[in-house]
Amino acid sequence: MPDDLAKLQGKWLQVWYERDGVAQPIDEEAGWKPVTEIIGDRFIVSIADGSVVLEGVFKLDDTLQPKTIDWLDGAGPYASDHPILAIYELTDTSFAFCAAYDGAARPTTFETGPRRVLRRMQRVR
């Protein structure tokens, strides 16, 4: 298992969300608190009540700069046959990715603007 793939395993709590250049509140009152669980090359996103809202597979390339990740949503409202192109950064305690909307070019920086999403997460211990 490549180093970043091994490091990514486990649960990650979303602490920041930005879309189209605008920071979005993490809506704790509505019971969101999204958690992404990584198991091998699979991801499962659930919210505070345990409901699974999204799941699929991903592919990392940690040899590029910036490092890339391609998400493929297999279930949920965004299920698609087209990968979501993104870049990522990863430490032992934090994971962030900046993704393009379907059909848009892969981001090259961790900034949002039209047709981009940035999510930042912290490891759940």
XYZ file of C-alpha atoms in Angstrom:
125
model
C 0.000 0.000 0.000
C 1.557 3.369 -0.963
C 2.536 5.625 1.957
C -0.259 8.168 1.498
C -2.880 5.485 1.031
C -1.799 3.855 4.292
C -1.732 7.223 6.078
C -5.221 8.093 4.810
C -6.903 5.037 6.363
C -9.402 5.772 9.138
C -11.995 8.413 9.930
C -11.827 12.130 9.116
C -14.130 14.856 10.519
C -14.848 17.717 8.130
C -13.904 21.052 9.752
C -13.955 23.392 6.726
C -16.019 23.573 3.556
C -15.737 26.139 0.792
C -17.626 26.127 -2.515
C -17.331 28.466 -5.511
C -15.046 30.788 -3.537
C -17.409 31.145 -0.553
C -16.852 29.530 2.860
C -19.870 27.491 3.916
C -20.858 26.887 7.551
C -20.593 23.380 8.917
C -24.227 22.928 9.893
C -23.998 21.147 13.231
C -27.538 22.103 14.261
C -28.988 20.131 11.349
C -27.012 17.087 12.512
C -24.402 17.065 9.769
C -20.860 16.851 11.192
C -19.726 14.891 8.100
C -17.217 12.116 8.711
C -15.377 10.412 5.868
C -14.141 6.891 6.536
C -11.392 5.534 4.308
C -11.123 1.751 3.995
C -8.564 0.682 1.402
C -9.492 2.623 -1.736
C -13.120 3.110 -0.639
C -14.728 6.061 1.102
C -17.952 6.319 3.065
C -19.345 9.704 4.154
C -21.785 9.694 7.053
C -23.382 12.398 9.149
C -23.861 12.677 12.922
C -26.957 10.447 13.045
C -25.028 7.653 11.288
C -26.747 8.040 7.919
C -24.512 7.300 4.947
C -24.864 10.158 2.453
C -22.147 9.219 -0.037
C -19.786 6.378 -0.857
C -17.478 5.288 -3.621
C -13.859 4.659 -4.547
C -10.836 6.854 -5.141
C -7.375 6.739 -6.677
C -4.334 8.619 -5.362
C -1.206 9.703 -7.192
C 1.321 10.922 -4.632
C 4.107 11.204 -7.220
C 2.700 14.410 -8.733
C 2.914 17.959 -7.369
C 0.375 18.807 -6.225
C -0.670 15.286 -5.306
C -3.854 14.145 -7.061
C -6.925 12.210 -6.035
C -9.774 11.092 -8.279
C -13.078 10.422 -6.514
C -15.762 8.217 -8.067
C -19.090 8.503 -6.272
C -20.814 5.141 -6.538
C -23.861 5.845 -4.383
C -25.644 8.923 -3.164
C -26.940 12.064 -4.826
C -23.777 12.567 -6.884
C -23.295 9.006 -8.160
C -21.588 9.126 -11.533
C -19.417 7.220 -13.986
C -17.116 10.261 -14.243
C -14.362 10.815 -11.675
C -14.197 14.044 -9.703
C -10.707 15.451 -10.286
C -8.962 16.870 -7.225
C -5.672 17.632 -5.534
C -4.906 16.767 -1.916
C -2.566 17.390 0.990
C -2.157 15.002 3.888
C -0.452 14.929 7.278
C -0.863 12.492 10.164
C -3.713 14.605 11.562
C -5.152 16.575 8.623
C -6.463 15.872 5.135
C -7.606 18.443 2.591
C -8.709 18.242 -0.985
C -9.747 20.747 -3.602
C -12.009 19.281 -6.270
C -13.431 20.431 -9.574
C -17.084 20.083 -10.440
C -17.916 17.359 -12.954
C -16.434 18.288 -16.326
C -14.144 21.044 -14.995
C -10.329 20.930 -15.056
C -8.433 19.597 -12.042
C -7.466 22.412 -9.624
C -3.768 23.236 -9.285
C -4.029 25.238 -6.035
C -5.966 24.926 -2.793
C -8.246 27.833 -3.624
C -11.819 27.767 -4.733
C -13.555 29.798 -7.337
C -16.218 28.942 -9.859
C -16.842 25.167 -10.061
C -14.493 24.178 -7.208
C -14.924 22.759 -3.700
C -12.401 22.709 -0.841
C -12.817 20.424 2.165
C -10.518 20.269 5.166
C -10.680 17.443 7.695
C -9.079 16.348 10.931
C -8.383 12.767 11.933
C -10.906 11.249 14.342
C -9.071 9.526 17.175
